[in-house]
Amino acid sequence: MKGKFSVALSLVLLVALIINTAYGVGAEKKLKVAFIYVGPIGDYGWSHAHEMARQSLIKKLPWVEFLPPAESVPEADAVRFIDRFVREEKADVIFTTSFGYMDATIEAGKKYPDKIFFHCSGYTRSKNVGTYFAELYQIYYLNGLMAGALTKTNKVGYVGAHPIPEVVRHINAFALGVQEVNPKATVDVRWLFSWYDPSKARMAAESLISDGCDVLAFTEDSPTVVTVGEEYTKKGKPVYTFGHYSPMQKYGPNSCVSGQLVHWEVIYRDILEKIRRKVYTNTNLENVDYWWLLKERAVELGGDFGVPINPKFIPALKEKKVTNSVFGKISVYDLVMKRLSQMKANPEKFDPFTGPIKDQTGKVRIEAGRRATHDELWNMDWFVPNVIAKIPR
Amino acid sequence: MLKRYRNLGLSILVILLGIFAIYLVSGVRPDVMLRSIVTSAFGSIYGLSETLTKAIPLMLCGLGLSLSFRSSVWNIGAEGQLLMGAVGATWIVLYVMPNAPKLVLIPIMFLVGAICGGIWALIPAILKVKFNLNEIIVSLMLNYIAIEFVNYLVYGPWKSPYEWGFPYSTKFPTSAQLPRILDTRIHYPTLILALILAIIIYIILYKSKLGYEIRVIGDNIDAARYAGLDIHRIILLVFLLSGGLAGLAGVGEVAGIHHRLRVASGISSGYGYTAVIVAWLGCLDPLLIILVSFLFGGLLVGGDAIQVSLGLPGATINFINSLILIFVLVQGFSNARIPSIRKRKSER
Amino acid sequence: MSFILEILKATIPAGTPLLLGALGEIYTERSGILNLGVEGMMIMGAVSAFGITAITGNVWLGVLVSAIVGGGMALIHAFNSITLKANQTLSGLSLTMLGLGLSGLIGKRYVGVPLLNKLHSLPIYGLKDIPLIGPILFDQDPLVYISYLLTFVFWFFLFNTRFGIELRSVGESPDVADSAGIDVSKIQYLAVFIGGIMAGLGGAYLSVVYAPAWIEGMTAGMGWIVLAITIFSLWRPERAILGSYLFGGIRVLQYKLQPFGISPNLLNMLPFIFTILVLMLASKEISRKRISAPSSLGIPYFREKL
């Protein structure tokens, strides 16, 4: 009797289970989304910023199931991680967040035509592979304005991770800003050939400081440059710095002037909502390329969220006056704020990469009055004249 | 023979122990992790195909290293030799004969890759023979130098004009891309090459004069000197061969998987180091190494799985690998292979 | 002038982890044990120092723990090579791999964690005003001063104490030492343990003072350079200081040379190429002066049964 009862009970349970899994409870099937990161989540730079975006969307998009992300995935292994997400975890949408994953993502797109892929920072697309990028060059230009105003030695330094177009573009935008307020100042660069290596970053920063640089900006995934700047400032040799990617002002309250911040969640949210509304499908991504700047609010000026300029430095920037062809005599602080609002406007009223812009050899790269095209920015492999370093070849 | 299988079995036991240690650090249940590794690596056709793909470079590097360890010289530079092989293949494909037909290009690519890997391995060998330098340190230093050299090429002179300034070489023409089995990534020409070479090395080692000399030097260098063997020549030869094999692995990776040269970390995720363990666990026996490579290919594939589905760090699998090496050591079958140590005792 | 001064000043911290590691390895090798696991012990020292400092906020506690962890790692090698008499080369290699793997596993949660408590430079009053050398040598952090002190202590003990004599005789000929009543394996265990402690400290210097940060694989070949310095120093602590700062200088110089248009990738090769050159130099000197490595280096000692 007891045996029969338990058999019946387990049958009922089994049936319930089958029905449950077959039809699901609740209506909508959740969209399964996977992320592949090149660095460790905690690197305080690139991968960290993507992870922050993912985390913030978990609450905002209840119709999405975010799979645990794969971090520190070597470029050589990207294909297998994508395979795993598709085959084992049944992901519907996969974001690959490093330019090194480009080949792997395109290949996966061909292999899994019914899935949707988005590759960050690449330039190859296909019918189910789109690309996206939140671009910081406008912010670097604003940082450059401040750097040009603050340097006393007229030597500005830049610690670059890798000599790729993205970093070259950032250096140029920064140098254009420096040029605009301080035509005498030069920008020198040290390369790390690493995205995340604080001891290299420290050596590079100290090397620049010993060459006379008193303002430093960087593209690299740790707050090292800011901490080095803070150390020197505390010792009585002020070195001003600009944070990169994440809020870094807290590492250098006396050194960090401003910085660049990113809001990937703006882009991710837009992509996922369009996938949900079937605006994006696995057949129409050939031309979907996000290239979002200030006007889309994908990036922000500041060393901390909501703090465009460290209040400590506002008086110095207000004091410094320059003569500008558009605004006349204006303080650097006001100039930064004016340019910021111009670039936030849609369509933009200003862009730093507007001609005439020459390269180091004096060749005109962007003619007077013309704004650089997306492809020109993507391909950039030349420096503007006030950069005194060379791109390694 | 029986002892070999016992060791193989025990090595699996050590993997289990390692997994338990990981449980203490990360809290992931051992059975969950083990199931994840095994099913992902061996539980499906897809998993098996990936395991085999990973096993190819391990086989070639492991075979080469076994020759060197057999003669008691320590080539720890397979990683660098693999990369130089990849450089050699890329040079042939993109800069020497880009228009050659497939049947000409592929053999030459392998040949040049082997030569490049071999020459890279000759550096520590020559320095050892001529200046009595420690070959372990030199071959390791050459790994770091090779990594920087590959990066220099893809950021510098070999950067493709068609890749928007990113550090990639130009893509190989289809005539230089190795065929694969169906839609897997198994580039079978390299695999077949590895299997044939395993047999050839087996024959060299056990049926030829050279093999005999290698074994004598490895077993008792004093006896070899007594017997009037040209030890220097054999050391050079062994390094040349082992570097050449690693070079072939590098050709396989660029021509079979990536179809271009890219930054060093994109080509090899430490195959040259894992191969050291493969060689020892395979008892420096060419045929056993093939088997062990497959096992370690599985471990590497399983390593991805536990990262994706269990959130364990990628270093976990390196940790397990190192435990296996310690186990190999403690088991003492490295001692058995280098009886010169025991000989020395009896001399006293 | 100030250009050279800045380079020299930066050289000392860059060379300090190497110096600490090399001092330890000199003792280990002097006892006849070859420990190729320096890289592994250093990185375990680095991760443990960082972890403890991040948790407790106390840098010195982190440094202490790194010494213990490094020493513990070394005991594995001591057990393998002294008790089991296993192959020392393979044991050292496996220690390196163990350290790299385990540190990655433990250190995952510390990646990108900034260290708010760190060692600040502590100029020594009076000494730092000595012209030329003052600002270079005596405007550094406390661990650098400790490394100066340790170099002296290691030199003193090796050549002027009974322990030093015993240590050297064990490395030269263990059977003679044994018959003289020295406990060979006790001395060897101790020497290997000291080697581990020092490697651990070297790693700690990297992660809590120099960077300060935890990065997977952050030793990046330094352990192997330590082994080269050990040979270059001809197993003498006072020469290790020279070798270590030479390498420190090379690392600093890399960034100084970038503006001259040399590819940074090629500059990154410098320390490794330099290692090979230094080994060749040392090899010449060894054969010229007829110095040799401790003659029982790498060979297990089997005590004859009487």
CSV table of C-alpha atoms in Angstrom, one decimal, chain B residues 83-317:
chain,number,residue,atom,x,y,z
B,83,LEU,CA,56.8,30.2,-31.6
B,84,MET,CA,59.8,30.4,-33.8
B,85,GLY,CA,58.3,27.6,-35.9
B,86,ALA,CA,55.2,29.7,-36.3
B,87,VAL,CA,57.4,32.6,-37.3
B,88,GLY,CA,59.2,30.5,-39.9
B,89,ALA,CA,55.9,29.2,-41.4
B,90,THR,CA,54.5,32.7,-41.6
B,91,TRP,CA,57.6,34.0,-43.3
B,92,ILE,CA,57.4,31.4,-46.0
B,93,VAL,CA,53.7,31.8,-46.6
B,94,LEU,CA,53.6,35.6,-46.6
B,95,TYR,CA,57.0,36.7,-47.8
B,96,VAL,CA,58.7,34.0,-49.7
B,97,MET,CA,56.2,32.0,-51.8
B,98,PRO,CA,52.7,33.3,-51.2
B,99,ASN,CA,51.6,32.0,-54.6
B,100,ALA,CA,52.9,28.5,-54.4
B,101,PRO,CA,50.3,25.7,-54.8
B,102,LYS,CA,49.1,23.9,-51.7
B,103,LEU,CA,51.1,20.7,-52.2
B,104,VAL,CA,54.4,22.6,-52.4
B,105,LEU,CA,53.6,25.2,-49.8
B,106,ILE,CA,52.5,23.0,-46.9
B,107,PRO,CA,55.5,20.7,-46.9
B,108,ILE,CA,57.9,23.6,-47.2
B,109,MET,CA,56.1,25.4,-44.4
B,110,PHE,CA,56.6,22.5,-42.1
B,111,LEU,CA,60.2,22.1,-43.1
B,112,VAL,CA,61.1,25.7,-42.5
B,113,GLY,CA,59.1,25.8,-39.2
B,114,ALA,CA,61.1,22.8,-38.0
B,115,ILE,CA,64.4,24.4,-39.0
B,116,CYS,CA,63.5,27.6,-37.2
B,117,GLY,CA,62.5,25.8,-34.1
B,118,GLY,CA,65.6,23.7,-34.3
B,119,ILE,CA,68.0,26.6,-34.7
B,120,TRP,CA,66.3,28.3,-31.8
B,121,ALA,CA,67.0,25.2,-29.7
B,122,LEU,CA,70.6,25.1,-30.9
B,123,ILE,CA,71.4,28.3,-29.1
B,124,PRO,CA,71.2,26.9,-25.6
B,125,ALA,CA,72.9,23.7,-26.8
B,126,ILE,CA,75.9,25.5,-28.3
B,127,LEU,CA,76.2,27.7,-25.2
B,128,LYS,CA,76.1,24.6,-23.1
B,129,VAL,CA,78.7,22.8,-25.1
B,130,LYS,CA,81.0,25.8,-25.8
B,131,PHE,CA,80.7,27.8,-22.6
B,132,ASN,CA,79.2,25.3,-20.2
B,133,LEU,CA,76.2,27.5,-19.6
B,134,ASN,CA,73.1,26.0,-17.8
B,135,GLU,CA,70.8,25.0,-20.6
B,136,ILE,CA,67.7,25.3,-18.5
B,137,ILE,CA,68.2,29.0,-17.7
B,138,VAL,CA,69.2,29.8,-21.3
B,139,SER,CA,66.4,27.9,-23.0
B,140,LEU,CA,63.9,29.6,-20.6
B,141,MET,CA,65.3,33.0,-21.3
B,142,LEU,CA,64.9,32.3,-25.0
B,143,ASN,CA,61.2,31.6,-24.4
B,144,TYR,CA,60.8,35.2,-23.2
B,145,ILE,CA,62.9,36.5,-26.1
B,146,ALA,CA,60.8,34.5,-28.6
B,147,ILE,CA,57.6,35.9,-27.2
B,148,GLU,CA,58.9,39.5,-27.6
B,149,PHE,CA,60.1,38.7,-31.0
B,150,VAL,CA,56.7,37.5,-32.2
B,151,ASN,CA,55.1,40.6,-30.7
B,152,TYR,CA,57.7,42.8,-32.3
B,153,LEU,CA,56.9,41.2,-35.7
B,154,VAL,CA,53.1,41.6,-35.4
B,155,TYR,CA,53.3,45.1,-34.0
B,156,GLY,CA,56.1,46.1,-36.4
B,157,PRO,CA,57.3,44.9,-39.8
B,158,TRP,CA,54.8,42.1,-40.3
B,159,LYS,CA,51.7,44.1,-39.2
B,160,SER,CA,49.2,43.7,-41.9
B,161,PRO,CA,48.1,46.8,-43.9
B,162,TYR,CA,44.6,45.3,-44.2
B,163,GLU,CA,43.8,44.8,-40.5
B,164,TRP,CA,43.2,48.4,-39.4
B,165,GLY,CA,46.4,48.7,-37.5
B,166,PHE,CA,45.8,45.8,-35.2
B,167,PRO,CA,48.6,43.5,-34.4
B,168,TYR,CA,47.9,40.8,-36.9
B,169,SER,CA,49.8,39.5,-39.8
B,170,THR,CA,48.0,39.3,-43.1
B,171,LYS,CA,45.7,36.3,-43.3
B,172,PHE,CA,47.2,33.2,-44.9
B,173,PRO,CA,46.0,32.3,-48.4
B,174,THR,CA,43.8,29.2,-48.5
B,175,SER,CA,46.7,27.3,-50.1
B,176,ALA,CA,48.5,27.7,-46.8
B,177,GLN,CA,45.6,26.7,-44.5
B,178,LEU,CA,45.8,23.1,-43.3
B,179,PRO,CA,42.7,21.0,-44.0
B,180,ARG,CA,40.5,20.1,-41.0
B,181,ILE,CA,38.3,17.1,-40.3
B,182,LEU,CA,34.7,18.1,-41.1
B,183,ASP,CA,33.7,21.1,-39.0
B,184,THR,CA,36.1,20.4,-36.1
B,185,ARG,CA,39.4,22.2,-35.7
B,186,ILE,CA,41.5,19.0,-36.0
B,187,HIS,CA,44.1,20.0,-38.6
B,188,TYR,CA,44.8,16.4,-39.5
B,189,PRO,CA,48.1,16.8,-41.5
B,190,THR,CA,49.8,17.9,-38.3
B,191,LEU,CA,48.2,15.1,-36.3
B,192,ILE,CA,49.3,12.5,-38.8
B,193,LEU,CA,52.8,14.0,-38.8
B,194,ALA,CA,52.9,13.7,-35.1
B,195,LEU,CA,51.9,10.1,-35.1
B,196,ILE,CA,54.4,9.2,-37.8
B,197,LEU,CA,57.1,11.0,-35.9
B,198,ALA,CA,56.3,9.2,-32.7
B,199,ILE,CA,56.9,5.9,-34.5
B,200,ILE,CA,60.1,7.2,-36.1
B,201,ILE,CA,61.4,8.5,-32.8
B,202,TYR,CA,60.5,5.2,-31.2
B,203,ILE,CA,62.6,3.4,-33.8
B,204,ILE,CA,65.5,5.9,-33.5
B,205,LEU,CA,65.5,5.6,-29.7
B,206,TYR,CA,65.4,1.8,-29.5
B,207,LYS,CA,66.7,0.5,-32.7
B,208,SER,CA,69.4,2.9,-33.9
B,209,LYS,CA,72.9,3.7,-32.9
B,210,LEU,CA,72.0,7.3,-32.2
B,211,GLY,CA,69.2,6.1,-29.9
B,212,TYR,CA,71.6,3.9,-28.1
B,213,GLU,CA,74.0,6.7,-27.6
B,214,ILE,CA,71.3,9.0,-26.4
B,215,ARG,CA,70.3,6.5,-23.8
B,216,VAL,CA,73.9,5.8,-22.7
B,217,ILE,CA,74.5,9.5,-22.2
B,218,GLY,CA,71.3,9.8,-20.3
B,219,ASP,CA,71.9,6.8,-18.1
B,220,ASN,CA,75.5,7.4,-17.3
B,221,ILE,CA,77.5,10.3,-18.8
B,222,ASP,CA,80.8,9.0,-17.3
B,223,ALA,CA,80.3,5.7,-19.0
B,224,ALA,CA,79.5,7.4,-22.3
B,225,ARG,CA,82.7,9.4,-22.0
B,226,TYR,CA,84.6,6.3,-21.3
B,227,ALA,CA,83.1,4.6,-24.3
B,228,GLY,CA,84.4,7.5,-26.4
B,229,LEU,CA,81.0,8.9,-27.5
B,230,ASP,CA,81.0,12.4,-29.0
B,231,ILE,CA,78.8,13.8,-26.3
B,232,HIS,CA,78.8,17.3,-27.7
B,233,ARG,CA,77.6,16.2,-31.1
B,234,ILE,CA,74.8,14.2,-29.6
B,235,ILE,CA,73.7,17.1,-27.3
B,236,LEU,CA,73.6,19.4,-30.3
B,237,LEU,CA,71.7,16.9,-32.3
B,238,VAL,CA,69.2,16.2,-29.6
B,239,PHE,CA,68.4,19.9,-29.1
B,240,LEU,CA,68.1,20.4,-32.9
B,241,LEU,CA,65.6,17.5,-33.1
B,242,SER,CA,63.6,18.5,-30.1
B,243,GLY,CA,63.4,22.1,-31.2
B,244,GLY,CA,62.5,21.0,-34.7
B,245,LEU,CA,59.5,19.0,-33.3
B,246,ALA,CA,58.3,22.0,-31.3
B,247,GLY,CA,58.7,24.1,-34.4
B,248,LEU,CA,56.3,21.8,-36.3
B,249,ALA,CA,53.8,22.3,-33.5
B,250,GLY,CA,54.0,26.0,-34.1
B,251,VAL,CA,53.4,25.6,-37.8
B,252,GLY,CA,50.4,23.5,-37.0
B,253,GLU,CA,49.0,26.2,-34.8
B,254,VAL,CA,49.3,29.1,-37.3
B,255,ALA,CA,48.5,27.1,-40.4
B,256,GLY,CA,45.9,24.9,-38.9
B,257,ILE,CA,44.1,27.1,-36.3
B,258,HIS,CA,44.8,30.8,-36.6
B,259,HIS,CA,45.7,31.2,-40.3
B,260,ARG,CA,47.9,34.2,-39.4
B,261,LEU,CA,50.6,35.3,-37.0
B,262,ARG,CA,49.3,37.1,-34.0
B,263,VAL,CA,50.7,38.1,-30.6
B,264,ALA,CA,52.5,35.2,-28.8
B,265,SER,CA,49.8,34.7,-26.1
B,266,GLY,CA,47.3,34.3,-28.9
B,267,ILE,CA,49.3,31.4,-30.5
B,268,SER,CA,50.2,29.3,-27.5
B,269,SER,CA,48.7,29.2,-24.1
B,270,GLY,CA,51.8,27.5,-22.6
B,271,TYR,CA,51.9,24.3,-24.6
B,272,GLY,CA,55.7,24.2,-24.3
B,273,TYR,CA,55.5,24.1,-20.5
B,274,THR,CA,52.6,21.6,-20.3
B,275,ALA,CA,54.6,19.4,-22.7
B,276,VAL,CA,57.4,19.0,-20.0
B,277,ILE,CA,54.8,17.3,-17.8
B,278,VAL,CA,53.5,15.3,-20.7
B,279,ALA,CA,57.0,14.0,-21.5
B,280,TRP,CA,57.7,12.9,-18.0
B,281,LEU,CA,54.3,11.4,-17.4
B,282,GLY,CA,54.7,9.5,-20.6
B,283,CYS,CA,57.9,8.0,-19.1
B,284,LEU,CA,59.8,9.6,-22.0
B,285,ASP,CA,58.4,6.9,-24.2
B,286,PRO,CA,57.3,8.2,-27.6
B,287,LEU,CA,54.2,6.0,-27.9
B,288,LEU,CA,53.0,6.6,-24.3
B,289,ILE,CA,53.5,10.4,-24.9
B,290,ILE,CA,50.9,10.3,-27.6
B,291,LEU,CA,48.4,8.8,-25.1
B,292,VAL,CA,49.3,11.2,-22.4
B,293,SER,CA,49.0,14.2,-24.7
B,294,PHE,CA,45.4,13.2,-25.4
B,295,LEU,CA,44.8,13.1,-21.6
B,296,PHE,CA,46.3,16.5,-21.1
B,297,GLY,CA,44.5,17.9,-24.1
B,298,GLY,CA,41.4,16.9,-22.2
B,299,LEU,CA,42.6,18.6,-19.1
B,300,LEU,CA,43.1,21.8,-20.9
B,301,VAL,CA,39.7,21.6,-22.5
B,302,GLY,CA,38.2,20.7,-19.2
B,303,GLY,CA,39.9,23.8,-17.8
B,304,ASP,CA,37.8,26.0,-19.9
B,305,ALA,CA,34.7,24.2,-18.8
B,306,ILE,CA,35.2,24.6,-15.1
B,307,GLN,CA,35.9,28.3,-15.8
B,308,VAL,CA,32.8,28.9,-17.7
B,309,SER,CA,30.3,26.8,-15.8
B,310,LEU,CA,31.8,26.8,-12.3
B,311,GLY,CA,33.6,30.1,-12.2
B,312,LEU,CA,36.9,28.7,-11.3
B,313,PRO,CA,40.0,30.6,-12.4
B,314,GLY,CA,41.9,29.5,-15.4
B,315,ALA,CA,45.0,28.9,-13.2
B,316,THR,CA,43.2,26.0,-11.6
B,317,ILE,CA,44.2,23.6,-14.4
